[in-house]
PDB file of C-alpha atoms in Angstrom:
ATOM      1  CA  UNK A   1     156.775  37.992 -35.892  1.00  0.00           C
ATOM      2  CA  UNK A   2     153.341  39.155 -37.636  1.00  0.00           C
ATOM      3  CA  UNK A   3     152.990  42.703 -38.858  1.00  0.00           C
ATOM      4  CA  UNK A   4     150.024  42.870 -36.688  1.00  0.00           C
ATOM      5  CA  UNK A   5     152.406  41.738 -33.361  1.00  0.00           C
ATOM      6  CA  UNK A   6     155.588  44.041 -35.014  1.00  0.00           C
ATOM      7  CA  UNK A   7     152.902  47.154 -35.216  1.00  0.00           C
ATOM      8  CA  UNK A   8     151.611  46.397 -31.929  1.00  0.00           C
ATOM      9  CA  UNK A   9     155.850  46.448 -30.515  1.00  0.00           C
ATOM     10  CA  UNK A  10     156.155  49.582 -32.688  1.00  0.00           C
ATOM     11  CA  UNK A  11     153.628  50.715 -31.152  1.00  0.00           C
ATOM     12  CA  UNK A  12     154.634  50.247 -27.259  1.00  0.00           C
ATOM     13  CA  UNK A  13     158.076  51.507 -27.569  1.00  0.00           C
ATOM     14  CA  UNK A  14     156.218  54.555 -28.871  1.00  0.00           C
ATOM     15  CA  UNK A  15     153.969  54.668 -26.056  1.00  0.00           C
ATOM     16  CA  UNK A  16     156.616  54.251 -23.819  1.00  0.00           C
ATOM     17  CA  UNK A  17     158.967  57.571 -25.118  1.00  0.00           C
ATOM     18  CA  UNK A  18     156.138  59.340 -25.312  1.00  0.00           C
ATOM     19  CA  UNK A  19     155.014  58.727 -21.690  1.00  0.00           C
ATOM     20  CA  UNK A  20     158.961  59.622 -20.582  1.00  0.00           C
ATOM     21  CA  UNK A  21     158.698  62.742 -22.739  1.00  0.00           C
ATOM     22  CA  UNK A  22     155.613  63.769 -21.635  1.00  0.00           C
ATOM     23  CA  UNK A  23     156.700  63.409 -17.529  1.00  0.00           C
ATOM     24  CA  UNK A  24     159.495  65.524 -18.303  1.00  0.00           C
ATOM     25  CA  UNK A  25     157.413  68.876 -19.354  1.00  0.00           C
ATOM     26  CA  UNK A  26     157.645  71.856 -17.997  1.00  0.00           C
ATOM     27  CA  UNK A  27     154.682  72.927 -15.851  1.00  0.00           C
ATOM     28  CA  UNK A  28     152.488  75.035 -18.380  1.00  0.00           C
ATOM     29  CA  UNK A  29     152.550  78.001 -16.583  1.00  0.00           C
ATOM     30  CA  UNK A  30     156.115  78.293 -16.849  1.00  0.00           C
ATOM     31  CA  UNK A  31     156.487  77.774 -20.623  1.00  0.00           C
ATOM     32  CA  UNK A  32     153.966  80.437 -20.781  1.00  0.00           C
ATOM     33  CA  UNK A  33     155.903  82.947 -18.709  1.00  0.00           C
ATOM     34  CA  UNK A  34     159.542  81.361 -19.733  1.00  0.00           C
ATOM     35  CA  UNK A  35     162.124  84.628 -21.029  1.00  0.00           C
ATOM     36  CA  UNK A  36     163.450  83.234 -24.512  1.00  0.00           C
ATOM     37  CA  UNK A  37     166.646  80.929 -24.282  1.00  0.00           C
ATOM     38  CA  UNK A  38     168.402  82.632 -26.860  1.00  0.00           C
ATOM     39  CA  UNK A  39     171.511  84.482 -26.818  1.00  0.00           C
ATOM     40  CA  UNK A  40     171.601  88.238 -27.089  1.00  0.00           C
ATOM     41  CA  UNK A  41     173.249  89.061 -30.030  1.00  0.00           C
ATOM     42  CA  UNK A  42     170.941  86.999 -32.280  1.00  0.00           C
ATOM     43  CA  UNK A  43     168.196  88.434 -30.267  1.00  0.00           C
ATOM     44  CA  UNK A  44     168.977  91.885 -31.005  1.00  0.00           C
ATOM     45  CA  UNK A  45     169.588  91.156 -34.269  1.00  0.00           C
ATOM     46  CA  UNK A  46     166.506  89.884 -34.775  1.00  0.00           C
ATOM     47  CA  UNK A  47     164.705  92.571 -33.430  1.00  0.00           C
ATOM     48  CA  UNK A  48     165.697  94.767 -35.967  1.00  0.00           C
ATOM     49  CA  UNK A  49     165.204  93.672 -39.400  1.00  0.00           C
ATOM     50  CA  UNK A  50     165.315  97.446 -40.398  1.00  0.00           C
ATOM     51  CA  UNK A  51     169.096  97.466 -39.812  1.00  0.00           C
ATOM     52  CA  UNK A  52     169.751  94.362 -40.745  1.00  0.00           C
ATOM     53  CA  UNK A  53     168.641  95.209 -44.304  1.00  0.00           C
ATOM     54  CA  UNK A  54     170.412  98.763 -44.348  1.00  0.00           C
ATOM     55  CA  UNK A  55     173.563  96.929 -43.295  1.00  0.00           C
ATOM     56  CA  UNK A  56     173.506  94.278 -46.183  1.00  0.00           C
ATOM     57  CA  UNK A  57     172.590  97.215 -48.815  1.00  0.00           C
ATOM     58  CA  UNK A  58     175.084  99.030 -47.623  1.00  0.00           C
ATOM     59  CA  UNK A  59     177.606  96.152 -47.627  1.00  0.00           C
ATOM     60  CA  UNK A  60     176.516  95.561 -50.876  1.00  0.00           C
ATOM     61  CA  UNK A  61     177.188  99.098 -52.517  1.00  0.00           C
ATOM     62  CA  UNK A  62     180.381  99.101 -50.527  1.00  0.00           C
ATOM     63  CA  UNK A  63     181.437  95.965 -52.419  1.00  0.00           C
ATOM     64  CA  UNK A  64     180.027  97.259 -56.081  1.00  0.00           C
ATOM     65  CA  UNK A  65     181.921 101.164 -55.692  1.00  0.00           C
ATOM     66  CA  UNK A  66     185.059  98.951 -55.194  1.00  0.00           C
ATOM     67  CA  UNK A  67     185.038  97.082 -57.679  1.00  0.00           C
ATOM     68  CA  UNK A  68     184.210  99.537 -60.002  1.00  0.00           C
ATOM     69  CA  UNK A  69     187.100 101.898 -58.874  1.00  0.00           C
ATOM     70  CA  UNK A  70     189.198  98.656 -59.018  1.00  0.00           C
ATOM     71  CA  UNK A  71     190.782  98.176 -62.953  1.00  0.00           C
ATOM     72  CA  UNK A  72     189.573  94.970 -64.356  1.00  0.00           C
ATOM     73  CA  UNK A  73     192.265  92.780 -65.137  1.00  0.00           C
ATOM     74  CA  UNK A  74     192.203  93.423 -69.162  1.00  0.00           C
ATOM     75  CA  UNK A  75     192.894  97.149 -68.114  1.00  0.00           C
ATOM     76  CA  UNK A  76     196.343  96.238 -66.242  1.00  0.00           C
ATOM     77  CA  UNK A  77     197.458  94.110 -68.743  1.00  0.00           C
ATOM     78  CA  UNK A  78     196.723  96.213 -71.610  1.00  0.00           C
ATOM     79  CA  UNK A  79     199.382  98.808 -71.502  1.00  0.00           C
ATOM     80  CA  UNK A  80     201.983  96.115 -70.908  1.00  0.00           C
ATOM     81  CA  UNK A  81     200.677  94.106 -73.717  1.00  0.00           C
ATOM     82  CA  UNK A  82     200.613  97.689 -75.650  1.00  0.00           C
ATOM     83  CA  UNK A  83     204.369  98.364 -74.452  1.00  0.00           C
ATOM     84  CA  UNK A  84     205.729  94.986 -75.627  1.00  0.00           C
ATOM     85  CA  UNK A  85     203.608  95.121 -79.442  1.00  0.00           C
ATOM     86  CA  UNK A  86     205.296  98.956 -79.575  1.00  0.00           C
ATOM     87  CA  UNK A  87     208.798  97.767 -79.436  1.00  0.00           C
ATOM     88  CA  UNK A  88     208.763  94.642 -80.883  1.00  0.00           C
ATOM     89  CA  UNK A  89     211.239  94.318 -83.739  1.00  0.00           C
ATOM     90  CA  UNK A  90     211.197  91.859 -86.320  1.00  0.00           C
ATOM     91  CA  UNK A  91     214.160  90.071 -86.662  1.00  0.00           C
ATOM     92  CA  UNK A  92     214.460  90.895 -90.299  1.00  0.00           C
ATOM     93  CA  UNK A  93     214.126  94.566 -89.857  1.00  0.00           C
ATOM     94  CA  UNK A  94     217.941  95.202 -90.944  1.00  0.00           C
ATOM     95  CA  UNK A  95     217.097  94.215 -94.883  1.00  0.00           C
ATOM     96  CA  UNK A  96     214.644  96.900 -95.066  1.00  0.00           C
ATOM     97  CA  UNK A  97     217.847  99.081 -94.214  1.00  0.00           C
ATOM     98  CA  UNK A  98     218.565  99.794 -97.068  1.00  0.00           C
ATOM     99  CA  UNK A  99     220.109 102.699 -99.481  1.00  0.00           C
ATOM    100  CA  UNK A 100     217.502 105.334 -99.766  1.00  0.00           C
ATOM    101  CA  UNK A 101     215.460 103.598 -97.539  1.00  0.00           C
ATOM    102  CA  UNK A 102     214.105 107.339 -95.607  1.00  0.00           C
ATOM    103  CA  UNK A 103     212.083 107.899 -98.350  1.00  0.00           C
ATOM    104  CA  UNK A 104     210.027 105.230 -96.973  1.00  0.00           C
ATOM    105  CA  UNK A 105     209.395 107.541 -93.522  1.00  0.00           C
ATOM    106  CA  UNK A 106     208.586 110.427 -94.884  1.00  0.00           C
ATOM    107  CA  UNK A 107     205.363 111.481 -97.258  1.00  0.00           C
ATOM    108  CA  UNK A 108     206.977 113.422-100.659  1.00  0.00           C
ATOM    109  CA  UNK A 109     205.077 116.658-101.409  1.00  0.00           C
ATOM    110  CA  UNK A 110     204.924 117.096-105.203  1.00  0.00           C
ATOM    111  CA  UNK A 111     205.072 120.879-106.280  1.00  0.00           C
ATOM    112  CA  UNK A 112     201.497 121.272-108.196  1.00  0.00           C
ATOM    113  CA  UNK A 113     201.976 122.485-112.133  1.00  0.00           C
ATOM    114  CA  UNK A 114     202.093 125.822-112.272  1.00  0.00           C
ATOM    115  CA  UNK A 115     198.280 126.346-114.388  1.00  0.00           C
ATOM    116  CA  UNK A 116     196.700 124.024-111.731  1.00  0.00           C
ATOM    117  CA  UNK A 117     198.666 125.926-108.906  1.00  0.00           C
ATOM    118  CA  UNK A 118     196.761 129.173-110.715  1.00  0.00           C
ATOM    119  CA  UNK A 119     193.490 128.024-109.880  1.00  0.00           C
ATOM    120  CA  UNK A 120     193.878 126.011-107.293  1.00  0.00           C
ATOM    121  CA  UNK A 121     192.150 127.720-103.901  1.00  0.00           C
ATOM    122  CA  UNK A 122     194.737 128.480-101.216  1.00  0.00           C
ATOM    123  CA  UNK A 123     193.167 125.390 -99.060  1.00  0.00           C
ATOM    124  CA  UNK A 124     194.343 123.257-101.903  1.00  0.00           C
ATOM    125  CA  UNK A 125     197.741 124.054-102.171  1.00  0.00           C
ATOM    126  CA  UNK A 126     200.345 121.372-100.814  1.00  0.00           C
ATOM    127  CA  UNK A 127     197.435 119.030-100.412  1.00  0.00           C
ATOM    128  CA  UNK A 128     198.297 115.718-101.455  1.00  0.00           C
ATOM    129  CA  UNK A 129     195.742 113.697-103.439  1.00  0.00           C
TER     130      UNK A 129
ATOM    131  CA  UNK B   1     136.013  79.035 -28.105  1.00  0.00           C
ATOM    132  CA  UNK B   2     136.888  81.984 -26.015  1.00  0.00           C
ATOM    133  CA  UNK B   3     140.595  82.761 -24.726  1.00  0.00           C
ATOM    134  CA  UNK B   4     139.553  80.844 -21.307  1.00  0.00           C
ATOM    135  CA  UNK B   5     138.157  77.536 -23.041  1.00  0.00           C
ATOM    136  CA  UNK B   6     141.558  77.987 -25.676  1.00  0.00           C
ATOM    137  CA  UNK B   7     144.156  78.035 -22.537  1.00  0.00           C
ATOM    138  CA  UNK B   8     142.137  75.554 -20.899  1.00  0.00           C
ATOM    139  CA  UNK B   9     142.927  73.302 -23.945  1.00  0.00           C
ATOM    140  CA  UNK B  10     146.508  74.507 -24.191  1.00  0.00           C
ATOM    141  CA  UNK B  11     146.915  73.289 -20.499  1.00  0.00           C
ATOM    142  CA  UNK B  12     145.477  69.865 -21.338  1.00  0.00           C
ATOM    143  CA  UNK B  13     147.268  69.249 -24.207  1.00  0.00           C
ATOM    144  CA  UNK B  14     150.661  70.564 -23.299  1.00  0.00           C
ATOM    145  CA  UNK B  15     152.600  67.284 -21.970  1.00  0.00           C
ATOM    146  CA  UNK B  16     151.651  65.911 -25.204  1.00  0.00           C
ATOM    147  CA  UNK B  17     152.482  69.010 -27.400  1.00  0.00           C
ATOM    148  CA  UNK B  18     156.453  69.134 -25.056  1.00  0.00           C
ATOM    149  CA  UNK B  19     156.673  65.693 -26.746  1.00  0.00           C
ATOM    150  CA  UNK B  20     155.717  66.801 -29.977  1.00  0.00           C
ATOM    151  CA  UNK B  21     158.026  69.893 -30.000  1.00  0.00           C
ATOM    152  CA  UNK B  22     160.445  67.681 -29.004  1.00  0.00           C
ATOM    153  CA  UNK B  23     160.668  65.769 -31.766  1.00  0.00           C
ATOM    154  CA  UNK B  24     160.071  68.731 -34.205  1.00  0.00           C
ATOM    155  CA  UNK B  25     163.143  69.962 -32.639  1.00  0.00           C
ATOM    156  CA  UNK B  26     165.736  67.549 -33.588  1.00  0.00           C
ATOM    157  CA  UNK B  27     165.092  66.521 -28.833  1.00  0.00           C
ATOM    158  CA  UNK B  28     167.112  70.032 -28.000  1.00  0.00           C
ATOM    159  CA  UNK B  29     165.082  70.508 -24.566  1.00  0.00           C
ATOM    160  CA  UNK B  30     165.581  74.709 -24.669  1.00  0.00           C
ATOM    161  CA  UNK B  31     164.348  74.850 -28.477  1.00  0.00           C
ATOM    162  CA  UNK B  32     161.456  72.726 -27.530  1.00  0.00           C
ATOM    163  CA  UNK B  33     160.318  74.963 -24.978  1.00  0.00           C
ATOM    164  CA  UNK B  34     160.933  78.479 -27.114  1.00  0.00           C
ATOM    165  CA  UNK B  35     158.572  76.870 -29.986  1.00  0.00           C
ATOM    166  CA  UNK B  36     156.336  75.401 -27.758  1.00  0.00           C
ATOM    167  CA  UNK B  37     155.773  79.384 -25.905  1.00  0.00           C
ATOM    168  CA  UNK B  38     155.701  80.789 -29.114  1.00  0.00           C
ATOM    169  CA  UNK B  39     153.192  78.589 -30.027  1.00  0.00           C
ATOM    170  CA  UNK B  40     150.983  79.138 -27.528  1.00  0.00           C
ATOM    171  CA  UNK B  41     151.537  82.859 -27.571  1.00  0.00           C
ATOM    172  CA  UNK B  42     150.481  82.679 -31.539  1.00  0.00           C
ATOM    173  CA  UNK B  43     147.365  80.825 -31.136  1.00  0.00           C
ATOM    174  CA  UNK B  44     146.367  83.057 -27.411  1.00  0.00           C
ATOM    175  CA  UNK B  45     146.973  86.600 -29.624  1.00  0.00           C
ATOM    176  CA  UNK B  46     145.194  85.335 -32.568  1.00  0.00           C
ATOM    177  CA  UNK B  47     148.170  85.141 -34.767  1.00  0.00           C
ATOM    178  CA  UNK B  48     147.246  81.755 -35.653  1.00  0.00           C
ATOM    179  CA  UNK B  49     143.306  81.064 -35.445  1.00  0.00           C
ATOM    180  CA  UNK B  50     141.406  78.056 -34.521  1.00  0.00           C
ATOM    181  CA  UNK B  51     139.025  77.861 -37.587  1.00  0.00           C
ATOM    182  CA  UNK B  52     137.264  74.350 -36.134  1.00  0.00           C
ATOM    183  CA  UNK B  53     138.055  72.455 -39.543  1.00  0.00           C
ATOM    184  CA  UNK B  54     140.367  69.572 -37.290  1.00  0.00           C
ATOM    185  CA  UNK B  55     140.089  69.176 -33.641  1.00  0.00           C
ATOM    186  CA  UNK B  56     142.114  71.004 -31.253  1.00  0.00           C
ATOM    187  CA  UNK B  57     145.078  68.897 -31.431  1.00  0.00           C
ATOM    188  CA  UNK B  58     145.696  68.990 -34.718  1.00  0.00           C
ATOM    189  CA  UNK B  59     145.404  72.145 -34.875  1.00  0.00           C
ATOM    190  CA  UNK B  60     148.028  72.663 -31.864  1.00  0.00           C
ATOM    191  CA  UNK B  61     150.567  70.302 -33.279  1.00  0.00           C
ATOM    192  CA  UNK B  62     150.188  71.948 -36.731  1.00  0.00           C
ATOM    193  CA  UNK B  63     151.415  75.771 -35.059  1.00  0.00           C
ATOM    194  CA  UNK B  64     154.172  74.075 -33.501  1.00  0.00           C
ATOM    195  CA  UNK B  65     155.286  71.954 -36.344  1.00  0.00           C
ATOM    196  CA  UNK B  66     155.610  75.224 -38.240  1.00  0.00           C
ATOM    197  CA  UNK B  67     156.819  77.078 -35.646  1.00  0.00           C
ATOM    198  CA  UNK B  68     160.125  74.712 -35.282  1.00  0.00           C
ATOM    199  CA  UNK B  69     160.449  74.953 -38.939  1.00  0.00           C
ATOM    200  CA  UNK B  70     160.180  78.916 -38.776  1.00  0.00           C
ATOM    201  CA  UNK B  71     162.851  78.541 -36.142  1.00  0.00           C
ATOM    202  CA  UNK B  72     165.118  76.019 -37.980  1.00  0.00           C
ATOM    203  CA  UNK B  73     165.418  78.126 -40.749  1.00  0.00           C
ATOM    204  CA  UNK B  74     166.295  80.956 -38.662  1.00  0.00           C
ATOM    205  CA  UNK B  75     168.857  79.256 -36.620  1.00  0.00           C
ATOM    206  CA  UNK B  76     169.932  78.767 -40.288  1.00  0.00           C
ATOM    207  CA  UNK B  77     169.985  81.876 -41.655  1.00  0.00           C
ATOM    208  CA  UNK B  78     171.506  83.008 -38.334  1.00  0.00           C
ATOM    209  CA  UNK B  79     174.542  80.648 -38.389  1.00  0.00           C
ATOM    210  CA  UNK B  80     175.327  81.729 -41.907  1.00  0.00           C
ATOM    211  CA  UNK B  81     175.221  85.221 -41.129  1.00  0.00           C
ATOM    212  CA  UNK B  82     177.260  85.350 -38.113  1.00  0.00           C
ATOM    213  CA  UNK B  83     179.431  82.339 -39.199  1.00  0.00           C
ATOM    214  CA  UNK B  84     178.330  80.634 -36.570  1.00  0.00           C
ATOM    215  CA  UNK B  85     179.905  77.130 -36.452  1.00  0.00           C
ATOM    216  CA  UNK B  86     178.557  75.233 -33.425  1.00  0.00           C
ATOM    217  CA  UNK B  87     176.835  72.252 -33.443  1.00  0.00           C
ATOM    218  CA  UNK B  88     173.277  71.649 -33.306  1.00  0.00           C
ATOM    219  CA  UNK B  89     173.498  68.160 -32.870  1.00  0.00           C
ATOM    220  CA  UNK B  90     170.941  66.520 -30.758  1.00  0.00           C
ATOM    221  CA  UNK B  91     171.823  66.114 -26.726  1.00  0.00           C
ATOM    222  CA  UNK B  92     172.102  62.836 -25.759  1.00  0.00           C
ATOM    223  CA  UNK B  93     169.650  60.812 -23.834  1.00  0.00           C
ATOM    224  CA  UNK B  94     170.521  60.622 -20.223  1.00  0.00           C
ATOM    225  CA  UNK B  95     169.923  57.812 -18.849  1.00  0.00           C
ATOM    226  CA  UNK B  96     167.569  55.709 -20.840  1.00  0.00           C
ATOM    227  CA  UNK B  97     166.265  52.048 -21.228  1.00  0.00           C
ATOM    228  CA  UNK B  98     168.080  50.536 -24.123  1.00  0.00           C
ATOM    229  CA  UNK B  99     165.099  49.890 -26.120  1.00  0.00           C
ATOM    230  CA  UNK B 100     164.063  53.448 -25.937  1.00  0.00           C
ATOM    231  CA  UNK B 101     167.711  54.947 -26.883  1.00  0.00           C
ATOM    232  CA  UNK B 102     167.651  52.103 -29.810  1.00  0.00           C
ATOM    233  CA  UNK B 103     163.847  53.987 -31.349  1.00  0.00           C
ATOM    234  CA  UNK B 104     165.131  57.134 -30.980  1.00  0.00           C
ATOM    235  CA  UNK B 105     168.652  55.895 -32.884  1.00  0.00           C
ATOM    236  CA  UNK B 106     166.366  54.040 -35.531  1.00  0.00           C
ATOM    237  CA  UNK B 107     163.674  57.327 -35.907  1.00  0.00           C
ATOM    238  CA  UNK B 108     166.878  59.614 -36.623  1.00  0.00           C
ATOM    239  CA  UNK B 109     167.655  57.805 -39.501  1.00  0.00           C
ATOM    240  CA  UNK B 110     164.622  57.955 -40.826  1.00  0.00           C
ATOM    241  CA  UNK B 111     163.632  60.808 -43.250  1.00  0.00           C
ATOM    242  CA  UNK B 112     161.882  64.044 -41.639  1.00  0.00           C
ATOM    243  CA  UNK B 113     158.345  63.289 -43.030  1.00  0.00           C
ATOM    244  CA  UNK B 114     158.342  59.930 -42.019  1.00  0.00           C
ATOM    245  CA  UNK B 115     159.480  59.898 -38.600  1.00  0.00           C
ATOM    246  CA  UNK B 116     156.788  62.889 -38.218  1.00  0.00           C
ATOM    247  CA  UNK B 117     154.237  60.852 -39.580  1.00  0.00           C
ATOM    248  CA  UNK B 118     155.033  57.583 -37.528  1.00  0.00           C
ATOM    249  CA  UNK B 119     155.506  59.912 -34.040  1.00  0.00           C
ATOM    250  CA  UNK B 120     151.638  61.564 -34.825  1.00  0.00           C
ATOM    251  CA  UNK B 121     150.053  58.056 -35.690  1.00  0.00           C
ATOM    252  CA  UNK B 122     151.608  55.759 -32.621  1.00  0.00           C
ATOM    253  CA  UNK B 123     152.841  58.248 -29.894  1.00  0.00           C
ATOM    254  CA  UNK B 124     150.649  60.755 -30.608  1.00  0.00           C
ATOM    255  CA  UNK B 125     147.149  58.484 -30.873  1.00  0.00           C
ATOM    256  CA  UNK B 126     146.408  60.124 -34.875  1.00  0.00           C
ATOM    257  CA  UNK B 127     144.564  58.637 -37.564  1.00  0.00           C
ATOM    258  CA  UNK B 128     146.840  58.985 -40.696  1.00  0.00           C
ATOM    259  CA  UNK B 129     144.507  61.446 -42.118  1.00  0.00           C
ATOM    260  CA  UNK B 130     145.038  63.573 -38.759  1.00  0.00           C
ATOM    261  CA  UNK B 131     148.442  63.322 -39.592  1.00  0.00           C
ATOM    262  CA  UNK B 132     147.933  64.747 -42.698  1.00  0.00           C
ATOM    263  CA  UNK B 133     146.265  67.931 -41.731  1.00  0.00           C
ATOM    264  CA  UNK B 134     148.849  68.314 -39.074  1.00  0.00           C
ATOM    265  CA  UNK B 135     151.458  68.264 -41.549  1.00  0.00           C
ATOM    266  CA  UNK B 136     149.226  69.632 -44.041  1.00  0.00           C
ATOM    267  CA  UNK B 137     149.998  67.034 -46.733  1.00  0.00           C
ATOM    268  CA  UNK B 138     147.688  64.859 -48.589  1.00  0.00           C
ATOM    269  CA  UNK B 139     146.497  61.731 -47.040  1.00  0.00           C
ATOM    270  CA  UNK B 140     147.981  59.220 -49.777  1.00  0.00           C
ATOM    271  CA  UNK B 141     151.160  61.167 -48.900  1.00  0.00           C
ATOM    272  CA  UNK B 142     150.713  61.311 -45.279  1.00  0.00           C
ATOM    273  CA  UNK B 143     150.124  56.922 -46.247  1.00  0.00           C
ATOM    274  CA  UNK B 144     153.079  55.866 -48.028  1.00  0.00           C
ATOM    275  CA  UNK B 145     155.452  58.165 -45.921  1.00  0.00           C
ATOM    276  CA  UNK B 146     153.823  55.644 -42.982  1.00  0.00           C
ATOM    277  CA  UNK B 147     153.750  52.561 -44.633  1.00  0.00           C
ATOM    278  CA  UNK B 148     157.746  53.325 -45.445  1.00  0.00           C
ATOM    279  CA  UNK B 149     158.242  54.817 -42.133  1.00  0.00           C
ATOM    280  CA  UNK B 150     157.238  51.760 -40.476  1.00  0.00           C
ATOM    281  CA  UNK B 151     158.794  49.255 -42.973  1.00  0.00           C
ATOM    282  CA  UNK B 152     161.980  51.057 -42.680  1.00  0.00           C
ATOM    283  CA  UNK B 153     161.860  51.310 -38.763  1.00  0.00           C
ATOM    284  CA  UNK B 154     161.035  47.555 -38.352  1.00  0.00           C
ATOM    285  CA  UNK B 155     163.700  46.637 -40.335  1.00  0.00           C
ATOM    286  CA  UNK B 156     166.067  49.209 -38.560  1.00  0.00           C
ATOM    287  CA  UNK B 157     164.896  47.765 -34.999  1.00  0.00           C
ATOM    288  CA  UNK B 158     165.692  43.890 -36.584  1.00  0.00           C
ATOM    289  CA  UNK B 159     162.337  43.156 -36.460  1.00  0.00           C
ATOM    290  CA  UNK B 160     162.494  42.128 -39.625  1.00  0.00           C
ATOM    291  CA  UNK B 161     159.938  43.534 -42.670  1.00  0.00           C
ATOM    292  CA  UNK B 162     156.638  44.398 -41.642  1.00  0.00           C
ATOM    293  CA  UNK B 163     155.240  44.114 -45.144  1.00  0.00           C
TER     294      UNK B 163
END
């Protein structure tokens, strides 16, 4: 077949469909005057794109104030994690037991000489330096 | 044109625009008819205006073209909002002479702009440049989207290539 005889079969089946389409409109008139074939719901939604957008803003700040009052997932874990570094022990804390070992958990306070104690002001006194 | 002379046309032309809407709505009968009244309504309340750059028809079929695609992306929008799962498949064909049930098989698998194209130039009657202006897209686009179109559906009909 030629491209001129496939166009011109292209071309009738066309014809054809479009002739069935076309007997099967609706007179004019009633198109004109026809009540829309939608459902109400979307209908009423549609109507009001007002509320529509207050509903989605509000939706929207809804979601945000709850996840902000909700603690992010490094905040639970933290004091856990906090908890478990606290009271971990090393296993070779027992040879740091040893004798006269407190001296280690306390802070000494050396008396000052007694000509520095003389002019030292009050604030001074029994401050380590 | 006044508002008589403009439903006058509307009249005239509205087998041939059903058809058209019909095809810019995927063949879904009820659709058809809600673009095809809120066509008209747009063009009688002067939404969209008849400026005289095409003829008439062009014109027509260019409100209604984007009137279905206002509407598709509705229904969209709509589905995803309300989580709307139904199908919007096309209905099938009643009863229907096989040849016509096997162009409307080989025209769906065609891509939008080129079944669009290829319904304006042979059902409709267009020039390709009509075509163009209805689907406001260049005439070397409007060209290859028909010489593929046709190629494509010749091939798909087992008419063989029609290059």
């Amino acid at each position: 077949m030629s491209e001129r005889e496939e166009e011109r079969e292209i071309a009738r089946l066309f014809e054809e469909a479009r002739r069935a389409d076309e007997s099967s409109a609706p007179p004019f008139r009633k198109v004109l005057a026809r009540r829309r074939g939608r459902k109400a719901p979307r209908r009423w939604l549609l109507g009001r794109p007002a509320l529509l957008a207050v509903t989605v803003v509000l939706v929207v700040a809804a979601l945000r104030l709850t996840r902000a009052a909700r603690p992010t997932a490094h905040e639970t874990a933290l004091p856990a994690t906090a908890r478990a570094i606290a009271s971990w022990k090393a296993p070779t804390d027992a040879l740091l037991q040893t004798p006269g070992s407190d001296l280690w958990s306390r802070s000494p306070v050396l008396a000052l000489p007694a000509e520095i104690e003389a002019v030292a002001p009050p604030a001074m006194k029994g401050v380590q330096r | 044109m006044t508002p008589a002379d403009i439903e006058s046309e509307l009249e005239r032309l509205h087998p041939a625009g059903f058809a058209w809407a019909l095809s810019c709505c995927g063949r879904r009968r009820e659709e058809a008819e809600d673009v095809l009244q809120a066509s008209y309504l747009k063009i009688l309340d002067g939404r969209a205006r008849f400026a005289g750059r095409s003829t008439f028809k062009t014109f027509l079929f260019g409100v209604i073209r984007r009137t279905a695609a206002e509407e598709r992306r509705r229904g969209t929008l709509m589905r995803v909002l309300l989580a709307d799962r139904r199908e919007t498949e096309a209905p099938k064909e009643g009863v229907a002479p096989a040849e016509r049930l096997a162009l409307r098989a080989a025209l769906g698998r065609l891509p939008r702009r080129q079944r669009e194209v290829l319904e304006l130039v042979f059902s409709m009657g267009m020039t390709v440049q009509e075509a163009a202006e209805t689907l406001s897209v260049s005439v070397g686009s409007a060209r290859v989207h028909y010489d593929r179109g046709k190629r494509r559906l010749a091939a798909l009909l087992g008419g063989g290539a029609c290059a």
